[in-house]
Amino acid sequence: MIGYSVLMPLAPWEPPSQVAAALQSLIDQSMPPEQVVVSCDGAPPEALAAVLDATSLPLELVVGPGGEGVGPVLARGLHVCTQELVVRADADDLSLPERCEIQVATMEANPFLVVLSTPILEFIHSPQAPCGLRAVPSGTALLQRHSRWSNPLNHPAVILRRQEVLAAGNYRDCPGFEDYELWLRLLHQGALLDNLNQPLVLARVGDDHLARRR
């Protein structure tokens, strides 16, 4: 099985304990990453830098000037990734131990698939007590129809092919829509995108997050 990089955007205000938990979930993968690129929107504070320094992961920190937003931060990090397959991971979410192995195997078995995500289990206080499921459409035709009115992929659960995304123009500065805008560009160019039916990511949400969605 081929290797993969992990791309994690990081805001300087992320709680160190949550970042440590997210990194631990990558350490616990049944198929370890070849590289973990942490792209930070400005220099991380001392407590956060200590968490990054302490990890046993093959971590590469990319620091921007700050205040750029998610699109430029991800675009910079994707250029640094060395593997063709890139797993997206958020700094406050948890990847289940089999996540990366399953997604890499699926991409290997489907060489024309450019982006793949999964449903996400959401939790507020404990990952052992999920409070919701963020579903996504499965099947490329259904996904394309769904994309006309809603984001068809769960960004924190994505694996993508680096060269195809770079050729499509990479992430852009579209606050709040960095991922959706990229998926629409890829679909417009004829790329295949899909979702698995199996949840492989636990996403941390709060009351304010749920209120915004409502």
JSON list of C-alpha atoms in Angstrom, two decimals:
[
{"chain": "A", "resi": 1, "resn": "MET", "atom": "CA", "xyz": [0.00, 0.00, 0.00]},
{"chain": "A", "resi": 2, "resn": "ILE", "atom": "CA", "xyz": [1.28, 3.45, -0.91]},
{"chain": "A", "resi": 3, "resn": "GLY", "atom": "CA", "xyz": [2.08, 6.09, 1.70]},
{"chain": "A", "resi": 4, "resn": "TYR", "atom": "CA", "xyz": [0.23, 9.28, 2.49]},
{"chain": "A", "resi": 5, "resn": "SER", "atom": "CA", "xyz": [0.72, 12.73, 4.00]},
{"chain": "A", "resi": 6, "resn": "VAL", "atom": "CA", "xyz": [-1.58, 14.40, 6.50]},
{"chain": "A", "resi": 7, "resn": "LEU", "atom": "CA", "xyz": [-2.46, 18.08, 6.08]},
{"chain": "A", "resi": 8, "resn": "MET", "atom": "CA", "xyz": [-3.65, 19.83, 9.25]},
{"chain": "A", "resi": 9, "resn": "PRO", "atom": "CA", "xyz": [-4.41, 23.57, 9.36]},
{"chain": "A", "resi": 10, "resn": "LEU", "atom": "CA", "xyz": [-3.75, 25.14, 12.75]},
{"chain": "A", "resi": 11, "resn": "ALA", "atom": "CA", "xyz": [-4.97, 28.39, 14.28]},
{"chain": "A", "resi": 12, "resn": "PRO", "atom": "CA", "xyz": [-2.76, 29.82, 17.07]},
{"chain": "A", "resi": 13, "resn": "TRP", "atom": "CA", "xyz": [-5.72, 29.87, 19.48]},
{"chain": "A", "resi": 14, "resn": "GLU", "atom": "CA", "xyz": [-6.45, 26.12, 19.29]},
{"chain": "A", "resi": 15, "resn": "PRO", "atom": "CA", "xyz": [-6.46, 24.53, 22.79]},
{"chain": "A", "resi": 16, "resn": "PRO", "atom": "CA", "xyz": [-3.23, 22.52, 23.17]},
{"chain": "A", "resi": 17, "resn": "SER", "atom": "CA", "xyz": [-5.07, 19.58, 24.76]},
{"chain": "A", "resi": 18, "resn": "GLN", "atom": "CA", "xyz": [-7.35, 19.22, 21.74]},
{"chain": "A", "resi": 19, "resn": "VAL", "atom": "CA", "xyz": [-4.43, 19.44, 19.32]},
{"chain": "A", "resi": 20, "resn": "ALA", "atom": "CA", "xyz": [-2.58, 16.78, 21.33]},
{"chain": "A", "resi": 21, "resn": "ALA", "atom": "CA", "xyz": [-5.63, 14.50, 21.11]},
{"chain": "A", "resi": 22, "resn": "ALA", "atom": "CA", "xyz": [-5.90, 15.03, 17.33]},
{"chain": "A", "resi": 23, "resn": "LEU", "atom": "CA", "xyz": [-2.21, 14.18, 16.88]},
{"chain": "A", "resi": 24, "resn": "GLN", "atom": "CA", "xyz": [-2.56, 11.12, 19.11]},
{"chain": "A", "resi": 25, "resn": "SER", "atom": "CA", "xyz": [-5.37, 9.85, 16.88]},
{"chain": "A", "resi": 26, "resn": "LEU", "atom": "CA", "xyz": [-2.88, 9.99, 13.99]},
{"chain": "A", "resi": 27, "resn": "ILE", "atom": "CA", "xyz": [-0.26, 8.13, 16.02]},
{"chain": "A", "resi": 28, "resn": "ASP", "atom": "CA", "xyz": [-2.88, 5.45, 16.67]},
{"chain": "A", "resi": 29, "resn": "GLN", "atom": "CA", "xyz": [-3.57, 4.84, 12.97]},
{"chain": "A", "resi": 30, "resn": "SER", "atom": "CA", "xyz": [-3.34, 1.22, 11.81]},
{"chain": "A", "resi": 31, "resn": "MET", "atom": "CA", "xyz": [-1.44, 2.61, 8.82]},
{"chain": "A", "resi": 32, "resn": "PRO", "atom": "CA", "xyz": [0.90, 5.39, 10.02]},
{"chain": "A", "resi": 33, "resn": "PRO", "atom": "CA", "xyz": [1.47, 8.51, 7.89]},
{"chain": "A", "resi": 34, "resn": "GLU", "atom": "CA", "xyz": [4.70, 9.17, 6.05]},
{"chain": "A", "resi": 35, "resn": "GLN", "atom": "CA", "xyz": [4.43, 12.88, 6.83]},
{"chain": "A", "resi": 36, "resn": "VAL", "atom": "CA", "xyz": [2.23, 15.23, 8.86]},
{"chain": "A", "resi": 37, "resn": "VAL", "atom": "CA", "xyz": [2.19, 18.82, 7.60]},
{"chain": "A", "resi": 38, "resn": "VAL", "atom": "CA", "xyz": [0.84, 21.29, 10.17]},
{"chain": "A", "resi": 39, "resn": "SER", "atom": "CA", "xyz": [0.19, 24.59, 8.42]},
{"chain": "A", "resi": 40, "resn": "CYS", "atom": "CA", "xyz": [-0.23, 27.34, 11.01]},
{"chain": "A", "resi": 41, "resn": "ASP", "atom": "CA", "xyz": [-1.95, 30.69, 10.49]},
{"chain": "A", "resi": 42, "resn": "GLY", "atom": "CA", "xyz": [0.78, 32.61, 12.29]},
{"chain": "A", "resi": 43, "resn": "ALA", "atom": "CA", "xyz": [3.38, 31.46, 14.79]},
{"chain": "A", "resi": 44, "resn": "PRO", "atom": "CA", "xyz": [1.96, 29.03, 17.39]},
{"chain": "A", "resi": 45, "resn": "PRO", "atom": "CA", "xyz": [2.17, 30.19, 21.01]},
{"chain": "A", "resi": 46, "resn": "GLU", "atom": "CA", "xyz": [4.57, 28.47, 23.39]},
{"chain": "A", "resi": 47, "resn": "ALA", "atom": "CA", "xyz": [2.10, 25.93, 24.81]},
{"chain": "A", "resi": 48, "resn": "LEU", "atom": "CA", "xyz": [0.96, 24.87, 21.34]},
{"chain": "A", "resi": 49, "resn": "ALA", "atom": "CA", "xyz": [4.52, 24.72, 20.02]},
{"chain": "A", "resi": 50, "resn": "ALA", "atom": "CA", "xyz": [5.39, 22.41, 22.91]},
{"chain": "A", "resi": 51, "resn": "VAL", "atom": "CA", "xyz": [2.65, 19.98, 21.86]},
{"chain": "A", "resi": 52, "resn": "LEU", "atom": "CA", "xyz": [3.95, 19.93, 18.29]},
{"chain": "A", "resi": 53, "resn": "ASP", "atom": "CA", "xyz": [7.54, 19.45, 19.43]},
{"chain": "A", "resi": 54, "resn": "ALA", "atom": "CA", "xyz": [6.62, 16.56, 21.71]},
{"chain": "A", "resi": 55, "resn": "THR", "atom": "CA", "xyz": [4.84, 14.38, 19.15]},
{"chain": "A", "resi": 56, "resn": "SER", "atom": "CA", "xyz": [6.47, 11.27, 17.73]},
{"chain": "A", "resi": 57, "resn": "LEU", "atom": "CA", "xyz": [4.85, 11.88, 14.35]},
{"chain": "A", "resi": 58, "resn": "PRO", "atom": "CA", "xyz": [7.01, 12.83, 11.31]},
{"chain": "A", "resi": 59, "resn": "LEU", "atom": "CA", "xyz": [5.72, 16.39, 11.65]},
{"chain": "A", "resi": 60, "resn": "GLU", "atom": "CA", "xyz": [6.66, 19.35, 9.47]},
{"chain": "A", "resi": 61, "resn": "LEU", "atom": "CA", "xyz": [5.51, 22.77, 10.65]},
{"chain": "A", "resi": 62, "resn": "VAL", "atom": "CA", "xyz": [4.72, 25.45, 8.06]},
{"chain": "A", "resi": 63, "resn": "VAL", "atom": "CA", "xyz": [4.19, 28.91, 9.55]},
{"chain": "A", "resi": 64, "resn": "GLY", "atom": "CA", "xyz": [2.52, 31.75, 7.66]},
{"chain": "A", "resi": 65, "resn": "PRO", "atom": "CA", "xyz": [2.40, 35.46, 8.48]},
{"chain": "A", "resi": 66, "resn": "GLY", "atom": "CA", "xyz": [-0.93, 35.15, 10.30]},
{"chain": "A", "resi": 67, "resn": "GLY", "atom": "CA", "xyz": [-4.42, 36.44, 9.63]},
{"chain": "A", "resi": 68, "resn": "GLU", "atom": "CA", "xyz": [-4.67, 34.78, 6.21]},
{"chain": "A", "resi": 69, "resn": "GLY", "atom": "CA", "xyz": [-7.55, 32.40, 6.74]},
{"chain": "A", "resi": 70, "resn": "VAL", "atom": "CA", "xyz": [-8.01, 28.71, 6.01]},
{"chain": "A", "resi": 71, "resn": "GLY", "atom": "CA", "xyz": [-7.69, 28.79, 2.20]},
{"chain": "A", "resi": 72, "resn": "PRO", "atom": "CA", "xyz": [-4.16, 30.23, 1.96]},
{"chain": "A", "resi": 73, "resn": "VAL", "atom": "CA", "xyz": [-3.05, 28.17, 4.98]},
{"chain": "A", "resi": 74, "resn": "LEU", "atom": "CA", "xyz": [-4.17, 24.93, 3.32]},
{"chain": "A", "resi": 75, "resn": "ALA", "atom": "CA", "xyz": [-2.77, 25.96, -0.06]},
{"chain": "A", "resi": 76, "resn": "ARG", "atom": "CA", "xyz": [0.66, 26.55, 1.48]},
{"chain": "A", "resi": 77, "resn": "GLY", "atom": "CA", "xyz": [0.56, 23.25, 3.34]},
{"chain": "A", "resi": 78, "resn": "LEU", "atom": "CA", "xyz": [-0.49, 21.23, 0.30]},
{"chain": "A", "resi": 79, "resn": "HIS", "atom": "CA", "xyz": [2.60, 22.42, -1.58]},
{"chain": "A", "resi": 80, "resn": "VAL", "atom": "CA", "xyz": [4.77, 21.01, 1.24]},
{"chain": "A", "resi": 81, "resn": "CYS", "atom": "CA", "xyz": [3.13, 17.57, 1.23]},
{"chain": "A", "resi": 82, "resn": "THR", "atom": "CA", "xyz": [5.44, 14.97, -0.31]},
{"chain": "A", "resi": 83, "resn": "GLN", "atom": "CA", "xyz": [2.96, 12.13, -0.88]},
{"chain": "A", "resi": 84, "resn": "GLU", "atom": "CA", "xyz": [0.43, 12.01, -3.69]},
{"chain": "A", "resi": 85, "resn": "LEU", "atom": "CA", "xyz": [-2.37, 10.98, -1.34]},
{"chain": "A", "resi": 86, "resn": "VAL", "atom": "CA", "xyz": [-3.13, 13.62, 1.29]},
{"chain": "A", "resi": 87, "resn": "VAL", "atom": "CA", "xyz": [-5.42, 13.06, 4.28]},
{"chain": "A", "resi": 88, "resn": "ARG", "atom": "CA", "xyz": [-7.07, 16.19, 5.68]},
{"chain": "A", "resi": 89, "resn": "ALA", "atom": "CA", "xyz": [-7.32, 16.37, 9.46]},
{"chain": "A", "resi": 90, "resn": "ASP", "atom": "CA", "xyz": [-8.57, 19.18, 11.67]},
{"chain": "A", "resi": 91, "resn": "ALA", "atom": "CA", "xyz": [-6.72, 20.13, 14.85]},
{"chain": "A", "resi": 92, "resn": "ASP", "atom": "CA", "xyz": [-9.76, 19.55, 17.08]},
{"chain": "A", "resi": 93, "resn": "ASP", "atom": "CA", "xyz": [-11.09, 16.32, 15.52]},
{"chain": "A", "resi": 94, "resn": "LEU", "atom": "CA", "xyz": [-10.19, 12.67, 16.02]},
{"chain": "A", "resi": 95, "resn": "SER", "atom": "CA", "xyz": [-9.49, 10.13, 13.28]},
{"chain": "A", "resi": 96, "resn": "LEU", "atom": "CA", "xyz": [-10.62, 6.60, 14.10]},
{"chain": "A", "resi": 97, "resn": "PRO", "atom": "CA", "xyz": [-7.70, 4.11, 14.07]},
{"chain": "A", "resi": 98, "resn": "GLU", "atom": "CA", "xyz": [-8.65, 2.49, 10.76]},
{"chain": "A", "resi": 99, "resn": "ARG", "atom": "CA", "xyz": [-9.50, 5.75, 8.96]},
{"chain": "A", "resi": 100, "resn": "CYS", "atom": "CA", "xyz": [-6.37, 6.26, 6.89]},
{"chain": "A", "resi": 101, "resn": "GLU", "atom": "CA", "xyz": [-5.87, 2.61, 5.97]},
{"chain": "A", "resi": 102, "resn": "ILE", "atom": "CA", "xyz": [-9.44, 2.33, 4.67]},
{"chain": "A", "resi": 103, "resn": "GLN", "atom": "CA", "xyz": [-9.29, 5.59, 2.72]},
{"chain": "A", "resi": 104, "resn": "VAL", "atom": "CA", "xyz": [-5.87, 4.88, 1.18]},
{"chain": "A", "resi": 105, "resn": "ALA", "atom": "CA", "xyz": [-7.02, 1.38, 0.13]},
{"chain": "A", "resi": 106, "resn": "THR", "atom": "CA", "xyz": [-10.16, 2.86, -1.45]},
{"chain": "A", "resi": 107, "resn": "MET", "atom": "CA", "xyz": [-8.13, 5.42, -3.41]},
{"chain": "A", "resi": 108, "resn": "GLU", "atom": "CA", "xyz": [-5.72, 2.71, -4.56]},
{"chain": "A", "resi": 109, "resn": "ALA", "atom": "CA", "xyz": [-8.61, 0.57, -5.76]},
{"chain": "A", "resi": 110, "resn": "ASN", "atom": "CA", "xyz": [-10.17, 3.53, -7.62]},
{"chain": "A", "resi": 111, "resn": "PRO", "atom": "CA", "xyz": [-7.31, 5.32, -9.44]},
{"chain": "A", "resi": 112, "resn": "PHE", "atom": "CA", "xyz": [-9.66, 7.84, -11.11]},
{"chain": "A", "resi": 113, "resn": "LEU", "atom": "CA", "xyz": [-11.14, 8.97, -7.80]},
{"chain": "A", "resi": 114, "resn": "VAL", "atom": "CA", "xyz": [-9.75, 12.41, -6.89]},
{"chain": "A", "resi": 115, "resn": "VAL", "atom": "CA", "xyz": [-11.39, 13.17, -3.53]},
{"chain": "A", "resi": 116, "resn": "LEU", "atom": "CA", "xyz": [-13.05, 10.86, -1.00]},
{"chain": "A", "resi": 117, "resn": "SER", "atom": "CA", "xyz": [-14.69, 11.64, 2.34]},
{"chain": "A", "resi": 118, "resn": "THR", "atom": "CA", "xyz": [-16.92, 9.91, 4.86]},
{"chain": "A", "resi": 119, "resn": "PRO", "atom": "CA", "xyz": [-19.79, 10.65, 7.24]},
{"chain": "A", "resi": 120, "resn": "ILE", "atom": "CA", "xyz": [-18.69, 12.26, 10.51]},
{"chain": "A", "resi": 121, "resn": "LEU", "atom": "CA", "xyz": [-19.75, 11.44, 14.05]},
{"chain": "A", "resi": 122, "resn": "GLU", "atom": "CA", "xyz": [-20.11, 14.61, 16.15]},
{"chain": "A", "resi": 123, "resn": "PHE", "atom": "CA", "xyz": [-19.53, 14.94, 19.87]},
{"chain": "A", "resi": 124, "resn": "ILE", "atom": "CA", "xyz": [-19.65, 17.77, 22.40]},
{"chain": "A", "resi": 125, "resn": "HIS", "atom": "CA", "xyz": [-18.08, 16.53, 25.61]},
{"chain": "A", "resi": 126, "resn": "SER", "atom": "CA", "xyz": [-16.86, 12.97, 25.01]},
{"chain": "A", "resi": 127, "resn": "PRO", "atom": "CA", "xyz": [-15.92, 11.15, 21.78]},
{"chain": "A", "resi": 128, "resn": "GLN", "atom": "CA", "xyz": [-17.40, 8.04, 23.40]},
{"chain": "A", "resi": 129, "resn": "ALA", "atom": "CA", "xyz": [-20.83, 9.73, 23.37]},
{"chain": "A", "resi": 130, "resn": "PRO", "atom": "CA", "xyz": [-21.54, 11.05, 19.84]},
{"chain": "A", "resi": 131, "resn": "CYS", "atom": "CA", "xyz": [-24.50, 13.43, 19.61]},
{"chain": "A", "resi": 132, "resn": "GLY", "atom": "CA", "xyz": [-25.04, 13.43, 15.86]},
{"chain": "A", "resi": 133, "resn": "LEU", "atom": "CA", "xyz": [-24.06, 12.19, 12.42]},
{"chain": "A", "resi": 134, "resn": "ARG", "atom": "CA", "xyz": [-23.08, 14.51, 9.58]},
{"chain": "A", "resi": 135, "resn": "ALA", "atom": "CA", "xyz": [-24.15, 12.44, 6.57]},
{"chain": "A", "resi": 136, "resn": "VAL", "atom": "CA", "xyz": [-22.95, 12.88, 2.98]},
{"chain": "A", "resi": 137, "resn": "PRO", "atom": "CA", "xyz": [-24.23, 11.44, -0.32]},
{"chain": "A", "resi": 138, "resn": "SER", "atom": "CA", "xyz": [-22.62, 8.22, -1.53]},
{"chain": "A", "resi": 139, "resn": "GLY", "atom": "CA", "xyz": [-22.16, 7.56, -5.24]},
{"chain": "A", "resi": 140, "resn": "THR", "atom": "CA", "xyz": [-20.62, 9.98, -7.74]},
{"chain": "A", "resi": 141, "resn": "ALA", "atom": "CA", "xyz": [-23.89, 10.76, -9.57]},
{"chain": "A", "resi": 142, "resn": "LEU", "atom": "CA", "xyz": [-25.83, 11.49, -6.37]},
{"chain": "A", "resi": 143, "resn": "LEU", "atom": "CA", "xyz": [-22.90, 13.53, -5.04]},
{"chain": "A", "resi": 144, "resn": "GLN", "atom": "CA", "xyz": [-22.82, 15.68, -8.16]},
{"chain": "A", "resi": 145, "resn": "ARG", "atom": "CA", "xyz": [-26.56, 16.40, -7.90]},
{"chain": "A", "resi": 146, "resn": "HIS", "atom": "CA", "xyz": [-26.25, 17.17, -4.19]},
{"chain": "A", "resi": 147, "resn": "SER", "atom": "CA", "xyz": [-23.38, 19.61, -4.86]},
{"chain": "A", "resi": 148, "resn": "ARG", "atom": "CA", "xyz": [-25.76, 22.01, -6.62]},
{"chain": "A", "resi": 149, "resn": "TRP", "atom": "CA", "xyz": [-27.29, 23.13, -3.32]},
{"chain": "A", "resi": 150, "resn": "SER", "atom": "CA", "xyz": [-24.99, 21.88, -0.55]},
{"chain": "A", "resi": 151, "resn": "ASN", "atom": "CA", "xyz": [-21.40, 20.91, 0.20]},
{"chain": "A", "resi": 152, "resn": "PRO", "atom": "CA", "xyz": [-21.20, 17.22, -0.83]},
{"chain": "A", "resi": 153, "resn": "LEU", "atom": "CA", "xyz": [-18.13, 16.29, 1.24]},
{"chain": "A", "resi": 154, "resn": "ASN", "atom": "CA", "xyz": [-17.07, 16.47, 4.88]},
{"chain": "A", "resi": 155, "resn": "HIS", "atom": "CA", "xyz": [-13.82, 18.40, 4.67]},
{"chain": "A", "resi": 156, "resn": "PRO", "atom": "CA", "xyz": [-12.25, 17.05, 7.92]},
{"chain": "A", "resi": 157, "resn": "ALA", "atom": "CA", "xyz": [-12.78, 13.50, 6.61]},
{"chain": "A", "resi": 158, "resn": "VAL", "atom": "CA", "xyz": [-11.27, 14.01, 3.14]},
{"chain": "A", "resi": 159, "resn": "ILE", "atom": "CA", "xyz": [-8.44, 12.22, 1.39]},
{"chain": "A", "resi": 160, "resn": "LEU", "atom": "CA", "xyz": [-7.36, 13.75, -1.94]},
{"chain": "A", "resi": 161, "resn": "ARG", "atom": "CA", "xyz": [-4.89, 13.39, -4.77]},
{"chain": "A", "resi": 162, "resn": "ARG", "atom": "CA", "xyz": [-2.37, 16.20, -4.46]},
{"chain": "A", "resi": 163, "resn": "GLN", "atom": "CA", "xyz": [-1.45, 16.70, -8.11]},
{"chain": "A", "resi": 164, "resn": "GLU", "atom": "CA", "xyz": [-5.06, 16.81, -9.29]},
{"chain": "A", "resi": 165, "resn": "VAL", "atom": "CA", "xyz": [-5.97, 19.41, -6.68]},
{"chain": "A", "resi": 166, "resn": "LEU", "atom": "CA", "xyz": [-2.93, 21.53, -7.50]},
{"chain": "A", "resi": 167, "resn": "ALA", "atom": "CA", "xyz": [-3.75, 21.30, -11.22]},
{"chain": "A", "resi": 168, "resn": "ALA", "atom": "CA", "xyz": [-7.27, 22.53, -10.47]},
{"chain": "A", "resi": 169, "resn": "GLY", "atom": "CA", "xyz": [-5.88, 25.63, -8.77]},
{"chain": "A", "resi": 170, "resn": "ASN", "atom": "CA", "xyz": [-5.41, 24.44, -5.17]},
{"chain": "A", "resi": 171, "resn": "TYR", "atom": "CA", "xyz": [-7.34, 25.94, -2.26]},
{"chain": "A", "resi": 172, "resn": "ARG", "atom": "CA", "xyz": [-8.27, 29.61, -2.68]},
{"chain": "A", "resi": 173, "resn": "ASP", "atom": "CA", "xyz": [-9.11, 32.46, -0.36]},
{"chain": "A", "resi": 174, "resn": "CYS", "atom": "CA", "xyz": [-12.89, 31.97, -0.09]},
{"chain": "A", "resi": 175, "resn": "PRO", "atom": "CA", "xyz": [-13.74, 32.47, 3.60]},
{"chain": "A", "resi": 176, "resn": "GLY", "atom": "CA", "xyz": [-16.24, 29.88, 4.77]},
{"chain": "A", "resi": 177, "resn": "PHE", "atom": "CA", "xyz": [-16.29, 28.08, 1.42]},
{"chain": "A", "resi": 178, "resn": "GLU", "atom": "CA", "xyz": [-12.64, 27.09, 0.83]},
{"chain": "A", "resi": 179, "resn": "ASP", "atom": "CA", "xyz": [-13.48, 23.41, 0.44]},
{"chain": "A", "resi": 180, "resn": "TYR", "atom": "CA", "xyz": [-16.88, 23.72, -1.28]},
{"chain": "A", "resi": 181, "resn": "GLU", "atom": "CA", "xyz": [-15.45, 26.07, -3.90]},
{"chain": "A", "resi": 182, "resn": "LEU", "atom": "CA", "xyz": [-12.63, 23.60, -4.59]},
{"chain": "A", "resi": 183, "resn": "TRP", "atom": "CA", "xyz": [-15.03, 20.65, -4.95]},
{"chain": "A", "resi": 184, "resn": "LEU", "atom": "CA", "xyz": [-17.18, 22.62, -7.42]},
{"chain": "A", "resi": 185, "resn": "ARG", "atom": "CA", "xyz": [-14.12, 23.46, -9.51]},
{"chain": "A", "resi": 186, "resn": "LEU", "atom": "CA", "xyz": [-13.06, 19.82, -9.56]},
{"chain": "A", "resi": 187, "resn": "LEU", "atom": "CA", "xyz": [-16.55, 18.63, -10.49]},
{"chain": "A", "resi": 188, "resn": "HIS", "atom": "CA", "xyz": [-16.75, 21.23, -13.26]},
{"chain": "A", "resi": 189, "resn": "GLN", "atom": "CA", "xyz": [-13.51, 19.80, -14.69]},
{"chain": "A", "resi": 190, "resn": "GLY", "atom": "CA", "xyz": [-14.93, 16.27, -14.66]},
{"chain": "A", "resi": 191, "resn": "ALA", "atom": "CA", "xyz": [-13.14, 14.93, -11.57]},
{"chain": "A", "resi": 192, "resn": "LEU", "atom": "CA", "xyz": [-14.67, 12.02, -9.66]},
{"chain": "A", "resi": 193, "resn": "LEU", "atom": "CA", "xyz": [-15.55, 12.68, -6.01]},
{"chain": "A", "resi": 194, "resn": "ASP", "atom": "CA", "xyz": [-17.27, 10.24, -3.66]},
{"chain": "A", "resi": 195, "resn": "ASN", "atom": "CA", "xyz": [-18.04, 9.33, -0.05]},
{"chain": "A", "resi": 196, "resn": "LEU", "atom": "CA", "xyz": [-17.81, 6.13, 1.90]},
{"chain": "A", "resi": 197, "resn": "ASN", "atom": "CA", "xyz": [-20.79, 5.08, 4.02]},
{"chain": "A", "resi": 198, "resn": "GLN", "atom": "CA", "xyz": [-18.67, 4.36, 7.11]},
{"chain": "A", "resi": 199, "resn": "PRO", "atom": "CA", "xyz": [-17.97, 7.19, 9.60]},
{"chain": "A", "resi": 200, "resn": "LEU", "atom": "CA", "xyz": [-14.21, 7.43, 10.19]},
{"chain": "A", "resi": 201, "resn": "VAL", "atom": "CA", "xyz": [-13.85, 10.81, 11.95]},
{"chain": "A", "resi": 202, "resn": "LEU", "atom": "CA", "xyz": [-15.12, 12.13, 15.28]},
{"chain": "A", "resi": 203, "resn": "ALA", "atom": "CA", "xyz": [-15.72, 15.88, 15.06]},
{"chain": "A", "resi": 204, "resn": "ARG", "atom": "CA", "xyz": [-15.75, 18.10, 18.12]},
{"chain": "A", "resi": 205, "resn": "VAL", "atom": "CA", "xyz": [-18.72, 20.50, 18.07]},
{"chain": "A", "resi": 206, "resn": "GLY", "atom": "CA", "xyz": [-20.20, 22.93, 20.57]},
{"chain": "A", "resi": 207, "resn": "ASP", "atom": "CA", "xyz": [-23.55, 24.55, 21.21]},
{"chain": "A", "resi": 208, "resn": "ASP", "atom": "CA", "xyz": [-22.51, 27.62, 19.18]},
{"chain": "A", "resi": 209, "resn": "HIS", "atom": "CA", "xyz": [-21.56, 25.39, 16.23]},
{"chain": "A", "resi": 210, "resn": "LEU", "atom": "CA", "xyz": [-24.91, 23.63, 16.30]},
{"chain": "A", "resi": 211, "resn": "ALA", "atom": "CA", "xyz": [-26.77, 26.94, 16.62]},
{"chain": "A", "resi": 212, "resn": "ARG", "atom": "CA", "xyz": [-25.01, 28.32, 13.52]},
{"chain": "A", "resi": 213, "resn": "ARG", "atom": "CA", "xyz": [-26.01, 25.24, 11.56]},
{"chain": "A", "resi": 214, "resn": "ARG", "atom": "CA", "xyz": [-29.65, 25.61, 12.57]}
]
